[in-house]
mmCIF file of C-alpha atoms in Angstrom:
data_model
loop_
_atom_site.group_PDB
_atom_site.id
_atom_site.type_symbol
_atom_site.label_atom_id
_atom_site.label_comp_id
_atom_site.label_asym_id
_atom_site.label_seq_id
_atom_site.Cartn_x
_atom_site.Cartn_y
_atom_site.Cartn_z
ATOM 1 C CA UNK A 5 0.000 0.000 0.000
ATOM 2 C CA UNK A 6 1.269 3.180 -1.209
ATOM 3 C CA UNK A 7 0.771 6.270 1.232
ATOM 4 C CA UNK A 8 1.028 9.858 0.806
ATOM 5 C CA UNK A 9 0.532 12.818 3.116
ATOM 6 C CA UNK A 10 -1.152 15.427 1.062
ATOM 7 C CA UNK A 11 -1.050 17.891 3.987
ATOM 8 C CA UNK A 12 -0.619 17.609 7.265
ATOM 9 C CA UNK A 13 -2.316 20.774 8.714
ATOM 10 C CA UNK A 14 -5.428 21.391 11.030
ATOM 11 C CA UNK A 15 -8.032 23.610 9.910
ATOM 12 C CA UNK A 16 -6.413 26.583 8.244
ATOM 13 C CA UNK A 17 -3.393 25.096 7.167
ATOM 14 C CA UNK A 18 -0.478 26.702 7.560
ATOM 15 C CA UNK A 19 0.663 29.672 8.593
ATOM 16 C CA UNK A 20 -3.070 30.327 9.390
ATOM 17 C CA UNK A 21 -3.674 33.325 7.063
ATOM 18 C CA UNK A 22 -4.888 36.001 9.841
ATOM 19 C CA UNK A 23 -2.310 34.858 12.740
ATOM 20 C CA UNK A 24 0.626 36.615 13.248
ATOM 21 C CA UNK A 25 2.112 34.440 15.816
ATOM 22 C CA UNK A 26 5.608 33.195 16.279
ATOM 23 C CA UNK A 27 5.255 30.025 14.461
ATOM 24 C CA UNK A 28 3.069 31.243 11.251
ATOM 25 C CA UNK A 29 5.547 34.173 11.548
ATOM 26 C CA UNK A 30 8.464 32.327 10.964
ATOM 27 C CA UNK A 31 6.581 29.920 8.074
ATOM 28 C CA UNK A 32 6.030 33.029 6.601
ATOM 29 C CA UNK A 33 9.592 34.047 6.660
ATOM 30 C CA UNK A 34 10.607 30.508 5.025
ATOM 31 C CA UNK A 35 11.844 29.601 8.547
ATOM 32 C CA UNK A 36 9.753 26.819 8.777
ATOM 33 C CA UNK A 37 8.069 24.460 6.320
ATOM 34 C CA UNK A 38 4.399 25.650 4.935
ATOM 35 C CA UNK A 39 1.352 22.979 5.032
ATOM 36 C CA UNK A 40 -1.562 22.576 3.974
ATOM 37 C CA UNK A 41 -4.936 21.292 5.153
ATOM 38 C CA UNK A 42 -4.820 17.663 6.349
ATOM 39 C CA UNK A 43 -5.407 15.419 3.953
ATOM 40 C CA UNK A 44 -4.270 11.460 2.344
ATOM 41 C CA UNK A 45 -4.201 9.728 -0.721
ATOM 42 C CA UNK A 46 -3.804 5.654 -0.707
ATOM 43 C CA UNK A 47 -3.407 2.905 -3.250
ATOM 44 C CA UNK A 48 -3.098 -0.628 -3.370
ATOM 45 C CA UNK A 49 -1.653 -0.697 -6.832
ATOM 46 C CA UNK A 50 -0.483 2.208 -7.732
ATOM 47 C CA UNK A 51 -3.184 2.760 -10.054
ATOM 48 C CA UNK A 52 -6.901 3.352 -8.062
ATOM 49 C CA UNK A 53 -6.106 6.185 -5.664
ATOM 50 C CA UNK A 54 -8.542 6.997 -2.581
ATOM 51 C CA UNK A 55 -8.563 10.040 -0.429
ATOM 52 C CA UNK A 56 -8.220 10.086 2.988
ATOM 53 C CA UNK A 57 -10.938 13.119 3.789
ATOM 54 C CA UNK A 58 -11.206 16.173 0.792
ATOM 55 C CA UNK A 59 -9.281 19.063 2.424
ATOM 56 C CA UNK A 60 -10.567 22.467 0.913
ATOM 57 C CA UNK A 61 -6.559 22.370 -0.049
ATOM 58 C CA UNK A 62 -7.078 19.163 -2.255
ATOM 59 C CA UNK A 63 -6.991 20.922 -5.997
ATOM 60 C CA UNK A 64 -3.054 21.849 -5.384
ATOM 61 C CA UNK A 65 -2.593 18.627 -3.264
ATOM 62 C CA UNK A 66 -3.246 16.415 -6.430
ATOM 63 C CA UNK A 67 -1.263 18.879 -9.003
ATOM 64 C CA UNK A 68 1.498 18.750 -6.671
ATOM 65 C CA UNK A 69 1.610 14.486 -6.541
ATOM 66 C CA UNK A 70 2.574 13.319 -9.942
ATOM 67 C CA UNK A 71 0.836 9.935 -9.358
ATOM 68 C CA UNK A 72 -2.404 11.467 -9.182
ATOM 69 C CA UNK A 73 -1.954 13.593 -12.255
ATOM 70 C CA UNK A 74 -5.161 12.295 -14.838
ATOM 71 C CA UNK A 75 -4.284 10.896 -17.747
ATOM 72 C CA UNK A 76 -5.608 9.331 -20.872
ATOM 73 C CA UNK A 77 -8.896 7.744 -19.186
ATOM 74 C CA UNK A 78 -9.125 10.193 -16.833
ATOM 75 C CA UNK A 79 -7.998 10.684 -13.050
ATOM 76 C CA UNK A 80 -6.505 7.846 -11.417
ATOM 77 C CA UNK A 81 -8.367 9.200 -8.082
ATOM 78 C CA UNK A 82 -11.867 6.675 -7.070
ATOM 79 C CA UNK A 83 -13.601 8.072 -4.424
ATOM 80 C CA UNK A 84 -13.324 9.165 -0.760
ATOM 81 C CA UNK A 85 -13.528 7.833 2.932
ATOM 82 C CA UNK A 86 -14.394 11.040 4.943
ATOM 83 C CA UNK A 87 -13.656 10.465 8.756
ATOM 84 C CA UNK A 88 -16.316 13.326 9.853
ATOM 85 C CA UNK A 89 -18.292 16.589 8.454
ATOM 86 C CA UNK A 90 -15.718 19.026 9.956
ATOM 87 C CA UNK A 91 -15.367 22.097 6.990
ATOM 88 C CA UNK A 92 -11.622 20.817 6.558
ATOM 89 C CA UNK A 93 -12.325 17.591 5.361
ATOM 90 C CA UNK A 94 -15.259 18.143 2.834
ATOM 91 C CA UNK A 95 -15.076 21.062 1.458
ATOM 92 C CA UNK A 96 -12.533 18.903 -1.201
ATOM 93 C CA UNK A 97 -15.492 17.430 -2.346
ATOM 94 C CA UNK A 98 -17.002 20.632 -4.234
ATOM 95 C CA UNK A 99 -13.468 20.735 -5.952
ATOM 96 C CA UNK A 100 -13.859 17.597 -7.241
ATOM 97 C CA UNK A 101 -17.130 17.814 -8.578
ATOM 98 C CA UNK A 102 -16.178 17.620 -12.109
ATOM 99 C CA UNK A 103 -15.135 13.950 -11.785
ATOM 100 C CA UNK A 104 -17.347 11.123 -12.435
ATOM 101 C CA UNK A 105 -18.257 7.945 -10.593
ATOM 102 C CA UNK A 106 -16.972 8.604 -7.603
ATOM 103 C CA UNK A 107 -17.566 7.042 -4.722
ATOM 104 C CA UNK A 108 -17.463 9.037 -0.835
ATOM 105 C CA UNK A 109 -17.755 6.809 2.402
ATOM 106 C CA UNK A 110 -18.908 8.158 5.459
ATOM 107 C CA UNK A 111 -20.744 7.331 8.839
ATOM 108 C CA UNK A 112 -24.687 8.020 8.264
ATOM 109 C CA UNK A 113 -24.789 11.111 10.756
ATOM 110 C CA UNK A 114 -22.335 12.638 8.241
ATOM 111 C CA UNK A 115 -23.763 11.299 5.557
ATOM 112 C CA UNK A 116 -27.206 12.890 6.604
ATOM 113 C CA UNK A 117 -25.040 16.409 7.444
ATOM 114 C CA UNK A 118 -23.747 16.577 3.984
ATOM 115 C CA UNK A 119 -27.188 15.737 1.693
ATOM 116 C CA UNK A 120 -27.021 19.105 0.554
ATOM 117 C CA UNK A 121 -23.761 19.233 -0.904
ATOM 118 C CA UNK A 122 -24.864 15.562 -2.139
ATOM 119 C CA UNK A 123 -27.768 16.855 -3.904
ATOM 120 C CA UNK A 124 -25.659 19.808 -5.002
ATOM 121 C CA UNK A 125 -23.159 17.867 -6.442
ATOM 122 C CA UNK A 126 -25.194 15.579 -8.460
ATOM 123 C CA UNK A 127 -26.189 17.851 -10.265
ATOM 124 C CA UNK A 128 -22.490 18.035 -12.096
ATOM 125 C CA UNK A 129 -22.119 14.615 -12.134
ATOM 126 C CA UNK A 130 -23.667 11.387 -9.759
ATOM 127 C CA UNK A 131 -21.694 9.641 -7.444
ATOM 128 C CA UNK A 132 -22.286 6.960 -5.144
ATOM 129 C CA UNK A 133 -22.458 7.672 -1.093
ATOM 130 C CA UNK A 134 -21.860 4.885 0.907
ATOM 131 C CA UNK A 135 -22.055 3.843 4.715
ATOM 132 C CA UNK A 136 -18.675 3.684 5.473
ATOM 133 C CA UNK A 137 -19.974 1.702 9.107
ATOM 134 C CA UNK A 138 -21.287 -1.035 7.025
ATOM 135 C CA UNK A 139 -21.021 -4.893 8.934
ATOM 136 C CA UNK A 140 -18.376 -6.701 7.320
ATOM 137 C CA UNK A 141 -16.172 -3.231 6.151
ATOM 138 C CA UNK A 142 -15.584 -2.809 2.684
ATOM 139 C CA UNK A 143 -13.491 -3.381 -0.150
ATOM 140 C CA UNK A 144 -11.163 -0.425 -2.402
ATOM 141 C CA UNK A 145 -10.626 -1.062 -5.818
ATOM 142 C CA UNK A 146 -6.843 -2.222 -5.829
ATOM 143 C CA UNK A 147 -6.913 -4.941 -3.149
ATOM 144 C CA UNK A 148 -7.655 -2.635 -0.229
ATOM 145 C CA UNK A 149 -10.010 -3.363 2.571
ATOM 146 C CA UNK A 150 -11.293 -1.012 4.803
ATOM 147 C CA UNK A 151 -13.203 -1.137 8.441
ATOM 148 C CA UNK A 152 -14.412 2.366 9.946
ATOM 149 C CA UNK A 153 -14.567 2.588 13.944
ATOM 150 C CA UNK A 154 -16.624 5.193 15.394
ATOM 151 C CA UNK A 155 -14.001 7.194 17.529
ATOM 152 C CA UNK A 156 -16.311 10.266 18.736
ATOM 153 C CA UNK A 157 -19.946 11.938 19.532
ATOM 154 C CA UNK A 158 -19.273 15.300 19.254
ATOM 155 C CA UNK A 159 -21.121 17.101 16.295
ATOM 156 C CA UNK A 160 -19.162 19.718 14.131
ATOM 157 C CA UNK A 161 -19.710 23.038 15.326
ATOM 158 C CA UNK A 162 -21.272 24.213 12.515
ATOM 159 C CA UNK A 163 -24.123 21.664 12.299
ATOM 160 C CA UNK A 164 -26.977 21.615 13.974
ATOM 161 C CA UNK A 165 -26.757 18.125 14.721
ATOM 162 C CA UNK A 166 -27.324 16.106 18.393
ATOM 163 C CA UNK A 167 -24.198 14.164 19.517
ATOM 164 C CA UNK A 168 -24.083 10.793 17.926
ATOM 165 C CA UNK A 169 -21.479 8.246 18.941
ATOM 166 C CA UNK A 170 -20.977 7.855 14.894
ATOM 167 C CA UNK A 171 -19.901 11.932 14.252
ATOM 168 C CA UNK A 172 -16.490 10.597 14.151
ATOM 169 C CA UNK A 173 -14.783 7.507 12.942
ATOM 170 C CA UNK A 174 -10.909 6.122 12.628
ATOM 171 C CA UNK A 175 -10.474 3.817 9.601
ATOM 172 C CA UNK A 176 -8.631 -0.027 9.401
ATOM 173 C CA UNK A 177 -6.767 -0.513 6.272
ATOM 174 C CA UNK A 178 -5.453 -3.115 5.053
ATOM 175 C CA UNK A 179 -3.706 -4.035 2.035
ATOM 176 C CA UNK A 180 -4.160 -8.314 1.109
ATOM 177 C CA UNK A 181 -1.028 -8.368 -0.810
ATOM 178 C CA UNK A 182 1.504 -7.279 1.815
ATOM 179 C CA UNK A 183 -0.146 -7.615 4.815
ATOM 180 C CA UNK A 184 0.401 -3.873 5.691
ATOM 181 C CA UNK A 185 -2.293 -1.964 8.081
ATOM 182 C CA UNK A 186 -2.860 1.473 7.748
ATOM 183 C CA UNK A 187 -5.013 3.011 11.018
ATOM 184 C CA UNK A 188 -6.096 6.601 9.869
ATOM 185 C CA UNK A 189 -7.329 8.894 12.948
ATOM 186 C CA UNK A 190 -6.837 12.115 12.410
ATOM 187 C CA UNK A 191 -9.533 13.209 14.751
ATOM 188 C CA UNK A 192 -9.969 11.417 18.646
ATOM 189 C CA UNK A 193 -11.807 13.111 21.564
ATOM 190 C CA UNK A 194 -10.117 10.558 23.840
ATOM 191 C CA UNK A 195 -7.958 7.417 24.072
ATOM 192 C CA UNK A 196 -10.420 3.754 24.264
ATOM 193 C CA UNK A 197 -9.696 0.488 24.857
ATOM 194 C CA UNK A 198 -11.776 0.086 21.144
ATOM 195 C CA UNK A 199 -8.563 2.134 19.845
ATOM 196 C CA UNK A 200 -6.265 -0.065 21.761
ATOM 197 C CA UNK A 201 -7.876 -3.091 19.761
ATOM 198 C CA UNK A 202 -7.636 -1.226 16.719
ATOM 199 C CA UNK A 203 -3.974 -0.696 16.751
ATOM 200 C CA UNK A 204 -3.402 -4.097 17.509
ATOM 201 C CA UNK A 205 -1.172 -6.135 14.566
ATOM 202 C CA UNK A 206 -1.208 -2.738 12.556
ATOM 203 C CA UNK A 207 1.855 -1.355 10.599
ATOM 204 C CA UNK A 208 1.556 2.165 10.686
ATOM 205 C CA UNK A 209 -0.910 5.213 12.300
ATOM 206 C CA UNK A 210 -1.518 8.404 11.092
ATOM 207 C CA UNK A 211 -2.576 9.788 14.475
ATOM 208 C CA UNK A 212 -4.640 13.082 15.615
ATOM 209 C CA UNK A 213 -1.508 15.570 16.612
ATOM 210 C CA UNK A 214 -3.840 19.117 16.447
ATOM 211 C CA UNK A 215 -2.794 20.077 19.879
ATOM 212 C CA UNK A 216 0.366 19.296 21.802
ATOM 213 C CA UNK A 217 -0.489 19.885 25.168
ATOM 214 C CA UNK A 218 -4.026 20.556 26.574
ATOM 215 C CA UNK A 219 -5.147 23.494 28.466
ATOM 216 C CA UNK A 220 -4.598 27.201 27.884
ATOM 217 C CA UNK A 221 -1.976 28.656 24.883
ATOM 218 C CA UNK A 222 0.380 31.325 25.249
ATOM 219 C CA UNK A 223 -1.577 34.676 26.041
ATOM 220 C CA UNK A 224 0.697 36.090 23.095
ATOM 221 C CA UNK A 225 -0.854 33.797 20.560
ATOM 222 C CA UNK A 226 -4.133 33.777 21.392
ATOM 223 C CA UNK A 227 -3.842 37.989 20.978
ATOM 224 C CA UNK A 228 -1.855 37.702 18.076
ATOM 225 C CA UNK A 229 -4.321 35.215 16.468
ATOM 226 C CA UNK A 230 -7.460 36.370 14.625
ATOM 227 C CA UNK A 231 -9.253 33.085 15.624
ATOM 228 C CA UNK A 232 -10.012 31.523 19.141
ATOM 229 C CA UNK A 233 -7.353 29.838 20.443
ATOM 230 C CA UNK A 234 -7.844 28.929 24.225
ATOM 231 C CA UNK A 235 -7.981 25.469 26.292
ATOM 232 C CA UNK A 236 -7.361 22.352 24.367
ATOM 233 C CA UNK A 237 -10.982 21.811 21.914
ATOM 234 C CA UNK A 238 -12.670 18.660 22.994
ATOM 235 C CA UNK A 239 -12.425 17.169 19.620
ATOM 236 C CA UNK A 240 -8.981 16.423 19.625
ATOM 237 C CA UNK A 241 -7.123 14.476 22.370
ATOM 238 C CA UNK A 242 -3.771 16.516 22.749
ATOM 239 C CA UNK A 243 -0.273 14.139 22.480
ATOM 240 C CA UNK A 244 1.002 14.815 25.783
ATOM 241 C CA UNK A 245 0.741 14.556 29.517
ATOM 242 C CA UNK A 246 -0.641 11.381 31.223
ATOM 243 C CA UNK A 247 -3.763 10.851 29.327
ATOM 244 C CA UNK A 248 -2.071 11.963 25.723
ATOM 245 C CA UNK A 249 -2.150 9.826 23.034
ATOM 246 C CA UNK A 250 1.862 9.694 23.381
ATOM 247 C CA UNK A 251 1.413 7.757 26.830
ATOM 248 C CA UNK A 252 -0.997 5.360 25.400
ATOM 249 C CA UNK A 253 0.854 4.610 22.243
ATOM 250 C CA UNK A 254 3.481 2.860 24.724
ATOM 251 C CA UNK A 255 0.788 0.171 24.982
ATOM 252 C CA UNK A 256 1.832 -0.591 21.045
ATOM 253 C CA UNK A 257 5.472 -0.604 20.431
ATOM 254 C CA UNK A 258 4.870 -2.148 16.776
ATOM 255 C CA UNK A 259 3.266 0.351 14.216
ATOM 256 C CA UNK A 260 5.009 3.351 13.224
ATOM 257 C CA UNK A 261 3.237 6.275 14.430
ATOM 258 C CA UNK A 262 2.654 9.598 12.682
ATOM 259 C CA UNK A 263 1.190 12.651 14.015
ATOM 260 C CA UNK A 264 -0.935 14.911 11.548
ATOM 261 C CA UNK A 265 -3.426 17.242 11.874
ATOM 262 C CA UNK A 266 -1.266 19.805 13.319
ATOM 263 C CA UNK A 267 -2.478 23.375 14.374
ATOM 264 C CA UNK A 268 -0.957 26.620 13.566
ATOM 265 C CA UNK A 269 0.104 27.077 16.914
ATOM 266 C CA UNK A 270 1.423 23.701 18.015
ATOM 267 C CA UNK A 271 5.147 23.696 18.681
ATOM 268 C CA UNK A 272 5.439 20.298 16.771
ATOM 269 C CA UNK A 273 5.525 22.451 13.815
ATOM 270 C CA UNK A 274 8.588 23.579 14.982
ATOM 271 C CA UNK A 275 11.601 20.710 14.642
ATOM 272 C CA UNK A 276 13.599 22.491 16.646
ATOM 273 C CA UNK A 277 11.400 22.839 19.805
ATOM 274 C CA UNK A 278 11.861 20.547 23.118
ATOM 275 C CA UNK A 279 7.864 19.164 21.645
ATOM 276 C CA UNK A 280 9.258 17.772 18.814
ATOM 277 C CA UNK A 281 12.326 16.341 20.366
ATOM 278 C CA UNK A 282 9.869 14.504 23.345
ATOM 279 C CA UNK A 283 8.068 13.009 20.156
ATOM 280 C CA UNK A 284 10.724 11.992 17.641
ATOM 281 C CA UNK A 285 12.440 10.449 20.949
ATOM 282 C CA UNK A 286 9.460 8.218 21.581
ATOM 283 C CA UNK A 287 9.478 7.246 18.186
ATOM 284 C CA UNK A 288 6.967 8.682 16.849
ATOM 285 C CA UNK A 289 7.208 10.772 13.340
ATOM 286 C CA UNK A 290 6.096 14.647 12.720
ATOM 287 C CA UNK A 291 6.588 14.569 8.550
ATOM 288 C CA UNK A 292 5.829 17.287 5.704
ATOM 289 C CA UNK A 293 3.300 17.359 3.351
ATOM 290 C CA UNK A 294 4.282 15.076 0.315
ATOM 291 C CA UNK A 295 5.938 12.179 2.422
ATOM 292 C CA UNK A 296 5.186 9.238 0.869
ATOM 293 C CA UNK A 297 5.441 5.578 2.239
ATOM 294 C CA UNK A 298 4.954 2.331 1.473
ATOM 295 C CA UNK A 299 2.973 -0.488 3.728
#
């Protein structure tokens, strides 16, 4: 299985474009590597490509990968397996309206959140909307198959919606040739023993790293900031302390871990910062937009 990280930034990318703090300063001032919205293309053959979530980034994301460039027939890119309705990760789909056939998974309250876009997007061209929570999982063209675990309750802020333990869900994938696993969860409240299963026998996680630490930022960002940044948002489990995702991914010493999903203001985006050295020194991975691996 062929991975690549399209982006690896939280909502906003990076630098956010109305922050003037010290980190999106210094991206800014080429000091530190740019990013874009988080987002991840996989293929079991090199051929059928899927996308990891539609970042609103996802038009330069696929100019910028030569192995999703179309071709002849067409683009090599099949469909989508959204892991919530947050803005970041659909508003791809409108870009890639102009493409037929495809086919978007999702868990039915997001399916349900997004039937306008549906409908609005059938009108260019159909395309198939699955339930990504299906019994059994389901299979990707290219030899990949796929089980979605609901991870979180908490609806997007800007839906109207009642908390549903399905708002959120980490996805299982597994390639039949080589055996490799692939757990994609870019998005976790909290840590569960139904994670702790999940990670079992896998080779590699792409792993929720929004916010470092959890509780209050640096009074200087948050006034330097045109957005809200304050105590740690209860969407995202931060990757430190005692109940970070760092401390329970000592339960699993196997897969390779990689943090994504980072926000402008977590010093993670910094490789020089005492964050990033508590992180790559556990073993886990903070890598640019464009790494590509293979499972």
């Amino acid at each position: 299985m062929r991975v690549v990280l399209l982006g690896t930034a939280a909502d906003g990318g990076f630098p956010q474009w109305n922050c003037a703090c010290a980190l999106c300063s210094a991206a800014r001032d080429g000091k530190l590597p740019a990013r874009t919205q988080e987002c991840v293309a996989i293929s079991g053959n090199s051929r059928d490509w899927w996308l990891l979530n539609a970042s609103p980034d996802v038009r330069s994301q696929l100019n910028a990968t030569p192995a999703l460039a179309p071709g002849p027939r067409g683009t090599p890119v099949r469909g989508v397996l959204l892991t919530d309705a947050e803005a970041d990760h659909v508003m791809g789909l409108a870009v890639l309206r102009d493409a037929p056939g495809l086919k978007v998974y999702a868990a039915p309250p997001v399916l349900a959140a997004l039937s306008p876009l549906h409908t609005l997007l059938d009108r260019h061209t159909p395309w198939e909307w699955a339930d990504s929570l299906t019994e059994g999982g389901f299979v990707l063209a290219g030899g990949l198959v796929v089980s979605a675990h609901a991870v979180g309750s908490r609806a997007p802020g800007h839906i109207a919606g009642a908390d549903d333990d399905r708002w959120t869900t980490a996805y299982r994938i597994e390639d039949l040739a080589s055996g490799g696993v692939l757990v994609y969860a870019p998005c976790l409240g909290r840590w569960t023993p139904a994670l702790d299963e999940l990670l079992t026998g896998a080779t590699c996680v792409l792993l929720d790293g929004t916010f470092y630490a959890a509780g209050a930022t640096d009074p200087g960002v948050r006034a330097s900031c045109g957005r809200k940044h304050g105590k740690h948002h209860p969407g995202h489990l931060p990757v430190s302390g005692a109940d970070g995702s760092l401390a329970a991914l000592a339960r699993h010493p196997g897969p390779r871990v990689v943090y994504t999903h980072l926000d402008s203001t977590n010093p993670l985006l910094d490789p020089a910062s005492d964050a990033c050295a508590s992180v790559t020194g556990a073993g886990a991975e903070i890598l640019p937009d464009g790494a590509e691996f293979v499972l």
